[in-house]
Coordinates of C-alpha atoms in Angstrom, one line a residue:
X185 CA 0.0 0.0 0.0
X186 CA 1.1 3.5 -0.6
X187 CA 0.1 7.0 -0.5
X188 CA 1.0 10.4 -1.3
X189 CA 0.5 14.0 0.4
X190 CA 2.1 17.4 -1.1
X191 CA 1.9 20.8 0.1
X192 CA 3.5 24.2 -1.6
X193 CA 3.6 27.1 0.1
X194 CA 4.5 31.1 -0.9
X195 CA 3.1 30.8 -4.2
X196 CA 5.6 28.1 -5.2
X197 CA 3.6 25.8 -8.1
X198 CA 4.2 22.2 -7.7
X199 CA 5.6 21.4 -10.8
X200 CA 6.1 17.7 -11.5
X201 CA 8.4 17.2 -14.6
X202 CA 10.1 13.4 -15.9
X203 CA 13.5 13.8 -17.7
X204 CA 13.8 11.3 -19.8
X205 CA 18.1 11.0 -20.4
X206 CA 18.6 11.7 -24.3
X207 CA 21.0 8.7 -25.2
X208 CA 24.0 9.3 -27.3
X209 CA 22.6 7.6 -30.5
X210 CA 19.5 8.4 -31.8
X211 CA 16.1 7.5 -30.5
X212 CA 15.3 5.0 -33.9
X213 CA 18.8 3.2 -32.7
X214 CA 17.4 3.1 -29.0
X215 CA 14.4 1.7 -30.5
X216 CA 16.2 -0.9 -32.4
X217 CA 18.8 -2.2 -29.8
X218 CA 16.2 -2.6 -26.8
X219 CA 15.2 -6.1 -28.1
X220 CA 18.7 -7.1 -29.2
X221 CA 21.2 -9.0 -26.6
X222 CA 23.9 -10.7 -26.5
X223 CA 22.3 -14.2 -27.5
X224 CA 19.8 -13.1 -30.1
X225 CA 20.3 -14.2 -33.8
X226 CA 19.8 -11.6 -36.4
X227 CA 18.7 -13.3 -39.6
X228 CA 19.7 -12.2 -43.5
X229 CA 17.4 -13.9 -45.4
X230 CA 17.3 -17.4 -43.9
X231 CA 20.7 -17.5 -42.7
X232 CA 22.6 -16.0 -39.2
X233 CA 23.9 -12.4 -40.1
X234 CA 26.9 -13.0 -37.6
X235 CA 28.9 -10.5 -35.8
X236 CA 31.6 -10.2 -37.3
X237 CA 30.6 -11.0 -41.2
X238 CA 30.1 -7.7 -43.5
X239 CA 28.5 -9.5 -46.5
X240 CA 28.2 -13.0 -48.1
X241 CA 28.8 -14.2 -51.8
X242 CA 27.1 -16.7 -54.0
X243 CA 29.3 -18.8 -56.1
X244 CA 27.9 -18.4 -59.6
X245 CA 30.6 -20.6 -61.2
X246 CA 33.1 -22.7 -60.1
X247 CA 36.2 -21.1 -58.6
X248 CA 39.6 -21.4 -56.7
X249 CA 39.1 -21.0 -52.9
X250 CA 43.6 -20.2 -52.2
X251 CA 45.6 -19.4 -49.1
X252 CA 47.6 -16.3 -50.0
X253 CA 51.1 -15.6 -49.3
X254 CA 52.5 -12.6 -50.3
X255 CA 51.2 -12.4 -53.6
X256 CA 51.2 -15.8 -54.5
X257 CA 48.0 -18.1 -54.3
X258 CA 48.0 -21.5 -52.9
X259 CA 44.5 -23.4 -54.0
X260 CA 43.1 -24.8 -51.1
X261 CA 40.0 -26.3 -53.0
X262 CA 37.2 -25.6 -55.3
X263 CA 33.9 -23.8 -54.3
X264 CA 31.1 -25.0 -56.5
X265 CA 27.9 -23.3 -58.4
X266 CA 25.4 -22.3 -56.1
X267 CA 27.2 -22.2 -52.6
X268 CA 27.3 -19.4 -50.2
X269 CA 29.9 -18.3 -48.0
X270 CA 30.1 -15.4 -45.5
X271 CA 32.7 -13.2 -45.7
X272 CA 34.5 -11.4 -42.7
X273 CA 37.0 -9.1 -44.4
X274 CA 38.8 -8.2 -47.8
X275 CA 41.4 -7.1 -49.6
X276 CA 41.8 -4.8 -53.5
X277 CA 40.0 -7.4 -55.5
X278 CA 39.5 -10.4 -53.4
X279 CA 37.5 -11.8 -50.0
X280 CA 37.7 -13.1 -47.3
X281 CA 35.8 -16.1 -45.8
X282 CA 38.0 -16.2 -42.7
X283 CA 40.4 -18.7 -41.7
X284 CA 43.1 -16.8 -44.5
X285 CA 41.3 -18.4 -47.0
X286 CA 40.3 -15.8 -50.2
X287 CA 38.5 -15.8 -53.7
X288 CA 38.7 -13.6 -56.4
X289 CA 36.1 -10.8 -56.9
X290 CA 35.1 -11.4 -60.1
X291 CA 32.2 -12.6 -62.5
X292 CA 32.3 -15.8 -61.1
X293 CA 30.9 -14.5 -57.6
X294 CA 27.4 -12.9 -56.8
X295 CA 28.4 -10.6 -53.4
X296 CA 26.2 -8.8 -51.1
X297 CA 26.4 -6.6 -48.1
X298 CA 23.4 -6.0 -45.1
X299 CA 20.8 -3.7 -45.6
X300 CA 21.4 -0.5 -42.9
X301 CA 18.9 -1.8 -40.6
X302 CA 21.1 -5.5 -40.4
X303 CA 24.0 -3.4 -39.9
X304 CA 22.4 -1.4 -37.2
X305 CA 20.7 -4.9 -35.5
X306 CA 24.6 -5.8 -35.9
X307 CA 26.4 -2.9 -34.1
X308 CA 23.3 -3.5 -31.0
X309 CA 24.4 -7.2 -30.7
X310 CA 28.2 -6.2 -30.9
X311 CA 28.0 -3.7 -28.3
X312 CA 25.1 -6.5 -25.9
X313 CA 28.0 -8.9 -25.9
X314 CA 30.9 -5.9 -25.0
X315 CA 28.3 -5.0 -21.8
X316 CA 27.6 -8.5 -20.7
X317 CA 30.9 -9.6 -20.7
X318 CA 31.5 -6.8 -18.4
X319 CA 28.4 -7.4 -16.1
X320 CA 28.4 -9.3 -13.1
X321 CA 28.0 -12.5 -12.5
X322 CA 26.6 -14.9 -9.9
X323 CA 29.8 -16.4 -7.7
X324 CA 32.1 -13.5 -9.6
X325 CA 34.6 -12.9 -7.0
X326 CA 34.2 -9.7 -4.9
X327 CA 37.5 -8.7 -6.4
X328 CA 36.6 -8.6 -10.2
X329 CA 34.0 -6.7 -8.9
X330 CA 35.2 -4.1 -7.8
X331 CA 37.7 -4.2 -10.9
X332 CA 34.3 -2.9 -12.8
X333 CA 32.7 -0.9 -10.3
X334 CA 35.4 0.6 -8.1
X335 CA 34.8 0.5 -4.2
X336 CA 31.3 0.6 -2.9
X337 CA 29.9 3.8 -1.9
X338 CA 28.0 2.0 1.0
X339 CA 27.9 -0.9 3.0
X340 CA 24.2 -1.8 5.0
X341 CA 22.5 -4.4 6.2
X342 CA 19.3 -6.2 4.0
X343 CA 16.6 -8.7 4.7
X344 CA 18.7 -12.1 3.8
X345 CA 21.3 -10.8 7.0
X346 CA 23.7 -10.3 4.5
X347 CA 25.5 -6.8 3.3
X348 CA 24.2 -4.9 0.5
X349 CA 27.7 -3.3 -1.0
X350 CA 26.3 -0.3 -3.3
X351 CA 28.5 1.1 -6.1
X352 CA 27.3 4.3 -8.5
X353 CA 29.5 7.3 -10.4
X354 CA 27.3 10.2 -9.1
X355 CA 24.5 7.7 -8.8
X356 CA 25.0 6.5 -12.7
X357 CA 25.2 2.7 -12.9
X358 CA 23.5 1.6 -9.8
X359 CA 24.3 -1.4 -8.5
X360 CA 23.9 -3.2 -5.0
X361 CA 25.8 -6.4 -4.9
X362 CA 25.5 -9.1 -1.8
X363 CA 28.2 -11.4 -1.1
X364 CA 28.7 -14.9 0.2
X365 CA 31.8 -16.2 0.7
X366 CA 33.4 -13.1 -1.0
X367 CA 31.0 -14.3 -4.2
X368 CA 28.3 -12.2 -5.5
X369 CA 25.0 -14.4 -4.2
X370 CA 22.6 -11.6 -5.2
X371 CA 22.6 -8.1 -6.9
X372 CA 20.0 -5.3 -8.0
X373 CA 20.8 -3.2 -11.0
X374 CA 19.2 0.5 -13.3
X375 CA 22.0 0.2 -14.9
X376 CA 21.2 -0.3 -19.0
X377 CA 25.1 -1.9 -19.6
X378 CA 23.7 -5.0 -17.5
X379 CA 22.7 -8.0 -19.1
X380 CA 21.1 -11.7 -17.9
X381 CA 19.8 -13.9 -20.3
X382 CA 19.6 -11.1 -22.9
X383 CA 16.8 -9.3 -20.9
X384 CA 18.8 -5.4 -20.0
X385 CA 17.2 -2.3 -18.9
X386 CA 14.6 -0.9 -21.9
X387 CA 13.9 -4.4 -22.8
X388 CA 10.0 -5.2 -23.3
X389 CA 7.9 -7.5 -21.3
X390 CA 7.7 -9.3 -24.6
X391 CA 11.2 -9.6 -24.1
X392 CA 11.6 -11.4 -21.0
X393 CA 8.7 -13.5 -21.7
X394 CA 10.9 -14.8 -24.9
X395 CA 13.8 -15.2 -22.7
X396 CA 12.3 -15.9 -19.2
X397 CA 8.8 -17.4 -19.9
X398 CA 6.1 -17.4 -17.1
X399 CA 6.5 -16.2 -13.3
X400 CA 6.5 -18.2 -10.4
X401 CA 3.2 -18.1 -8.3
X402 CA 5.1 -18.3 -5.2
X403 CA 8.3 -19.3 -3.1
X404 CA 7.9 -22.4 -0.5
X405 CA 9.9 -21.4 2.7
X406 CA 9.7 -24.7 4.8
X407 CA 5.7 -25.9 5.3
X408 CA 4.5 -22.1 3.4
X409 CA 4.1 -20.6 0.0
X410 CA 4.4 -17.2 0.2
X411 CA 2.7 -15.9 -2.8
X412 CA 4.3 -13.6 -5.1
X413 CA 2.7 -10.2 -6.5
X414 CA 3.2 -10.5 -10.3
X415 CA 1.9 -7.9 -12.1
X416 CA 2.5 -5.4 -14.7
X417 CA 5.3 -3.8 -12.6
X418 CA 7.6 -6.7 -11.4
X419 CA 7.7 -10.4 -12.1
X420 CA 10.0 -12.8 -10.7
X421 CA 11.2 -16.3 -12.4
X422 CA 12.7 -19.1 -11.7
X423 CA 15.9 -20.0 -13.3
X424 CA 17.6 -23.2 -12.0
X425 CA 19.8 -21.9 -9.3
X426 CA 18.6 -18.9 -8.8
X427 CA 15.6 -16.2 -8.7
X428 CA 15.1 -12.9 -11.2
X429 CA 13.0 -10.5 -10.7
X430 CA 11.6 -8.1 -13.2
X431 CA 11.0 -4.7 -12.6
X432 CA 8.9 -2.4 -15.0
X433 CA 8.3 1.2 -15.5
X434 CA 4.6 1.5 -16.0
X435 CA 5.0 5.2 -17.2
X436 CA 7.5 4.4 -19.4
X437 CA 6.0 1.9 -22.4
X438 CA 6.5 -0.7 -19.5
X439 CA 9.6 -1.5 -20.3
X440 CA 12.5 -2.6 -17.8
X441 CA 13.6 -0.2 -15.0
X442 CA 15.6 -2.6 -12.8
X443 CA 16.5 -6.3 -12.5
X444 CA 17.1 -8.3 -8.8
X445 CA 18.8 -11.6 -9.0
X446 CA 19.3 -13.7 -6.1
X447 CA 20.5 -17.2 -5.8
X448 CA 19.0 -19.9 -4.0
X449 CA 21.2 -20.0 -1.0
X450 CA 20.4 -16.1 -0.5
X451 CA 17.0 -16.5 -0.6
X452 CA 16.9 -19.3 1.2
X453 CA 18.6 -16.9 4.4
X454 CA 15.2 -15.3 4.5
X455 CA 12.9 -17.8 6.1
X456 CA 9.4 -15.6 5.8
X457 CA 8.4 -13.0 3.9
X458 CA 10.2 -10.4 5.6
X459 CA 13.7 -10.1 7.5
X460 CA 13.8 -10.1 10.9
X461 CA 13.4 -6.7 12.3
X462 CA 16.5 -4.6 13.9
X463 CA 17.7 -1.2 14.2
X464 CA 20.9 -2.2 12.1
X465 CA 17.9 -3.0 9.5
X466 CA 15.5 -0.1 9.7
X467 CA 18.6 2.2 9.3
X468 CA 20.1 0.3 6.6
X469 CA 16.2 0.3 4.7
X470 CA 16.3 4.2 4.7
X471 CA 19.8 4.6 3.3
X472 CA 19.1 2.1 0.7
X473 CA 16.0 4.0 -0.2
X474 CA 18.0 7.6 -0.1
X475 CA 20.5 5.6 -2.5
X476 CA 17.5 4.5 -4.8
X477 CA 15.8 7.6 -4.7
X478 CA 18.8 9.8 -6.1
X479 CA 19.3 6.9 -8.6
X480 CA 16.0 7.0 -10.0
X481 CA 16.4 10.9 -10.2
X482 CA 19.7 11.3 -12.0
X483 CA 18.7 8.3 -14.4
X484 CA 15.6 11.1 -15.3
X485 CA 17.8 14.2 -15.7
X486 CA 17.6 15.5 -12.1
X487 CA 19.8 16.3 -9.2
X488 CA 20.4 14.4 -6.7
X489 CA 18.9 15.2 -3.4
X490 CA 20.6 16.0 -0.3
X491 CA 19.5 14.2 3.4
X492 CA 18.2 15.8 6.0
X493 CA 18.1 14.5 9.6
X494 CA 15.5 16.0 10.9
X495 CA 13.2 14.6 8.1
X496 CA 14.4 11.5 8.9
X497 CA 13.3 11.7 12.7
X498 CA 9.8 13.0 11.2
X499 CA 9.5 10.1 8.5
X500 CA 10.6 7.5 11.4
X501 CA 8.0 9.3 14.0
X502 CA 4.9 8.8 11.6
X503 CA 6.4 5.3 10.7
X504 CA 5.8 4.1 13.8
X505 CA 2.9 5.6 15.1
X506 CA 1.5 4.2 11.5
X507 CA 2.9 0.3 12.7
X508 CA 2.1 0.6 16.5
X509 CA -1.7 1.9 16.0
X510 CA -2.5 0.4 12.9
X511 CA -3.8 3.0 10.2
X512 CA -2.1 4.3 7.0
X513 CA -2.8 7.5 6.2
X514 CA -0.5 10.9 5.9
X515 CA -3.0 12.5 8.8
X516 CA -2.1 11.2 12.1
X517 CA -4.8 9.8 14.3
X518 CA -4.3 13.6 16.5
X519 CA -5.3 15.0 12.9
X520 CA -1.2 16.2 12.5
X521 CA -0.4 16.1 8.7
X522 CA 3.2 16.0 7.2
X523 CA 3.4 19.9 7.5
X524 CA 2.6 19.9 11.1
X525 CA 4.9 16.9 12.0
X526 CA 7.6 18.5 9.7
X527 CA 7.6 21.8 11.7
X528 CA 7.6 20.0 14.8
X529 CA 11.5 19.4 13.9
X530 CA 12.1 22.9 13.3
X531 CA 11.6 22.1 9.4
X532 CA 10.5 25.1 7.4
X533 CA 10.4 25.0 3.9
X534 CA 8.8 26.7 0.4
X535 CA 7.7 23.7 -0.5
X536 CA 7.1 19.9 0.8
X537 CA 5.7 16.7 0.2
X538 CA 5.0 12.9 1.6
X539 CA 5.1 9.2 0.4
X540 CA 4.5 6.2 2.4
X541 CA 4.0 2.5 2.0
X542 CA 3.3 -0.6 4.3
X543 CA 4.0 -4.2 3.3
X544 CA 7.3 -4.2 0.6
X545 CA 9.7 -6.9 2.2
X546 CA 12.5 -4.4 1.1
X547 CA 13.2 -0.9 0.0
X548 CA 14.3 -2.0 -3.5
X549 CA 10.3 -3.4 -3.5
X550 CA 9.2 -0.3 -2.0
X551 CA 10.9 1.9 -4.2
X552 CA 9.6 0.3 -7.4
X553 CA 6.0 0.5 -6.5
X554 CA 6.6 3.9 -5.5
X555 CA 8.1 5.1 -9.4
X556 CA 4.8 3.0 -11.1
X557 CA 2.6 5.1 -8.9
X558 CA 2.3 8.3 -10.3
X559 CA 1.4 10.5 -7.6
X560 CA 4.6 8.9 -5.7
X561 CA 6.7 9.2 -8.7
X562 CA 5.8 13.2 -9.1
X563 CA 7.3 13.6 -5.4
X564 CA 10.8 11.6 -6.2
X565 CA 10.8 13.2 -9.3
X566 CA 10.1 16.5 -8.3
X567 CA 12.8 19.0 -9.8
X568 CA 11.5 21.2 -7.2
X569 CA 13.1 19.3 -3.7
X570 CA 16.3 19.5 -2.5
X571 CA 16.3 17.3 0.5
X572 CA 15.1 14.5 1.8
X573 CA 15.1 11.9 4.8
X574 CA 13.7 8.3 4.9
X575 CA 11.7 6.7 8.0
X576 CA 11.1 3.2 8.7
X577 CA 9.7 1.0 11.3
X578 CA 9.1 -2.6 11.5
X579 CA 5.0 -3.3 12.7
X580 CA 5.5 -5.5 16.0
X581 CA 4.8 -9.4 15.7
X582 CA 3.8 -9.0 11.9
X583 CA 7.7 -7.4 11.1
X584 CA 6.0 -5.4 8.4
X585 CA 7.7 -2.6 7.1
X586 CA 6.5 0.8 7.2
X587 CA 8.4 3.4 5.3
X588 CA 7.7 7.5 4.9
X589 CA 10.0 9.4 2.6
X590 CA 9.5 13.4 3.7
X591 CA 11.0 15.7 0.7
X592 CA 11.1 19.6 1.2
X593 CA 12.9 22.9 -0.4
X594 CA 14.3 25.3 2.5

């Protein structure tokens, strides 16, 4: 559950605005590498255009296929009438079908090059396969990990009782990476370089149903199956070893916005739906949700927002007083909303503005539903704010978390 509250004061108009990044190529070639990854097979005709292949030829008669040497030719065999070959490079009057082997261009051979749009499906694979061989991996070694990311801005606590280790550049290529046994056991990622099993961030749900099929129902934790929430805005599969979960932007043509892997073995640390409740926790949840926050606005265009203490001690106030009486709702049950709780800290400010949610297992979960809700989504991505501080509190016996997210402009 979640709900929003805003309030603007001194004339200030709320104005909610989504900067959409304007990638370096242009938006047809955006449109034409989000369903390409490193695995997929782009056809020419009825054969695999391959990655490195510029062009094919026909043989129309019967000719020499030679090493060559210098200038001299050494035959190696003869091609015959009507087979094709591909061919991955050339030289002044003759090509290449790899290996050092050539034939002569003449009117014995037929030769064609890919259409632009083959070439351009060609340069999306080329550059899916340079990203995934630089993603990480389940059980890559925390070391090669921090060969790609550098060191991690911040170390905190998450729901499996293991470390989330969070690298960004100025919040660019998000990542929080988990370890076991100094191997990656489970990550989350906005970053569009990532790749697992050719689903990357902009891919279509079309996409990972191709690559993924259906998503799981539920996950057994000894004698219960707790159901999952599939939807239009996250899905999570199973994939032999481990879980992935699917994130989607619902204001955004519902494509991919972020993608959770865990293994087994990390999961399997969580024995209920959520972790067990500690202070080492709730802190950790509101600095993973400042991280995300800032993520998801520089990904749009924005600045990064700064953290304010005081907000926090207001958004961790009404968190608990939501858990411990059991209501949701930005007015208090002594009819105090945001703006009166916010000036009990001393907070004064042009303009201000509330989110809050109840039931997410973890603050990536909570952040997600937050950005498909548009209300929600206005306040992170308000151009307006300049600080913010995170609340949470676990609801006693249930350990359901509670989170309020206070934004303001001084």
């Amino acid at each position: 559950m979640m709900r929003v509250y805003k309030q603007i004061f001194l004339g200030i108009t709320l104005v909610s605005i989504l900067f959409l990044l304007t990638p370096v190529t242009s938006a047809h070639a955006e449109e034409l590498c989000s369903s390409i990854g490193p695995e997929t097979v782009i056809k020419w005709d009825s054969s695999d255009l391959k990655v490195a292949q510029i062009g094919r030829l026909t043989i129309l008669k019967n000719t020499p296929l030679y090493k060559l040497t210098g200038e001299t030719k050494e035959t190696s065999r003869v091609l015959k009438k009507g087979e094709t070959y591909r061919i991955y490079a050339f030289k002044p009057g003759k090509l290449s079908v790899g290996g050092g082997l050539f034939v002569d261009r003449d009117d014995r051979i037929n030769y064609e090059t890919p259409s632009k749009v083959k070439l351009g499906q060609q340069t999306c694979k080329k550059q899916a396969i340079e990203s995934s061989q630089a993603s990480i991996q389940l059980d890559e070694l925390k070391g090669s990990v921090e060969a790609k990311l550098g060191k991690e801005k911040r170390t905190s606590l998450n729901e499996y009782n293991l470390n989330w280790y969070t690298y960004y550049q100025q919040y660019h290529h998000f990542y929080m990476v988990s370890y076991l046994d100094n191997k990656v056991a489970g990550m989350f990622t906005m970053d569009d370089r990532y790749y697992v099993k050719n689903i990357h961030v902009g891919s279509t749900s079309t996409d990972v149903k191709n690559a993924l099929g259906n998503p799981i129902k539920g996950i057994v934790k000894g004698n219960t199956n707790y159901l999952l929430n599939n939807s239009n805005g996250v899905q999570t599969f199973d994939q032999a070893g481990f879980y992935i979960t699917i994130f989607y932007d619902l204001h955004n043509q519902g494509k991919v916005t972020g993608i959770q892997i865990l293994s087994k073995s990390m999961e399997n640390r969580k024995a209920a739906r959520f972790g067990i409740p500690s202070s080492t926790l709730k802190q950790a949840f509101e600095m993973q949700m400042f991280d995300l926050i800032n993520a998801a606005r520089v990904t749009n265009g924005l600045l990064a927002l700064g953290w304010d203490e005081r907000e926090r001690t207001a958004a961790r106030k009404h968190s608990l007083d939501m858990a411990v009486n059991h209501f949701f709702d930005h007015v208090n049950l002594k009819g105090e909303d945001p703006f009166v709780r916010m000036k009990a800290e001393g907070i004064y400010y042009r303009t201000a503005g509330e989110n809050i949610a109840m039931g997410y297992s973890s603050s990536i979960f909570a952040h997600e539903a937050f950005m498909n809700s548009l209300g929600h989504r206005e306040n992170i991505l308000n151009s307006d704010y300049t600080f913010v501080g995170v609340g949470e509190q676990f609801q006693a016996n249930t350990n359901v978390p509670y989170f309020t997210q206070d934004f303001f402009t001084p």
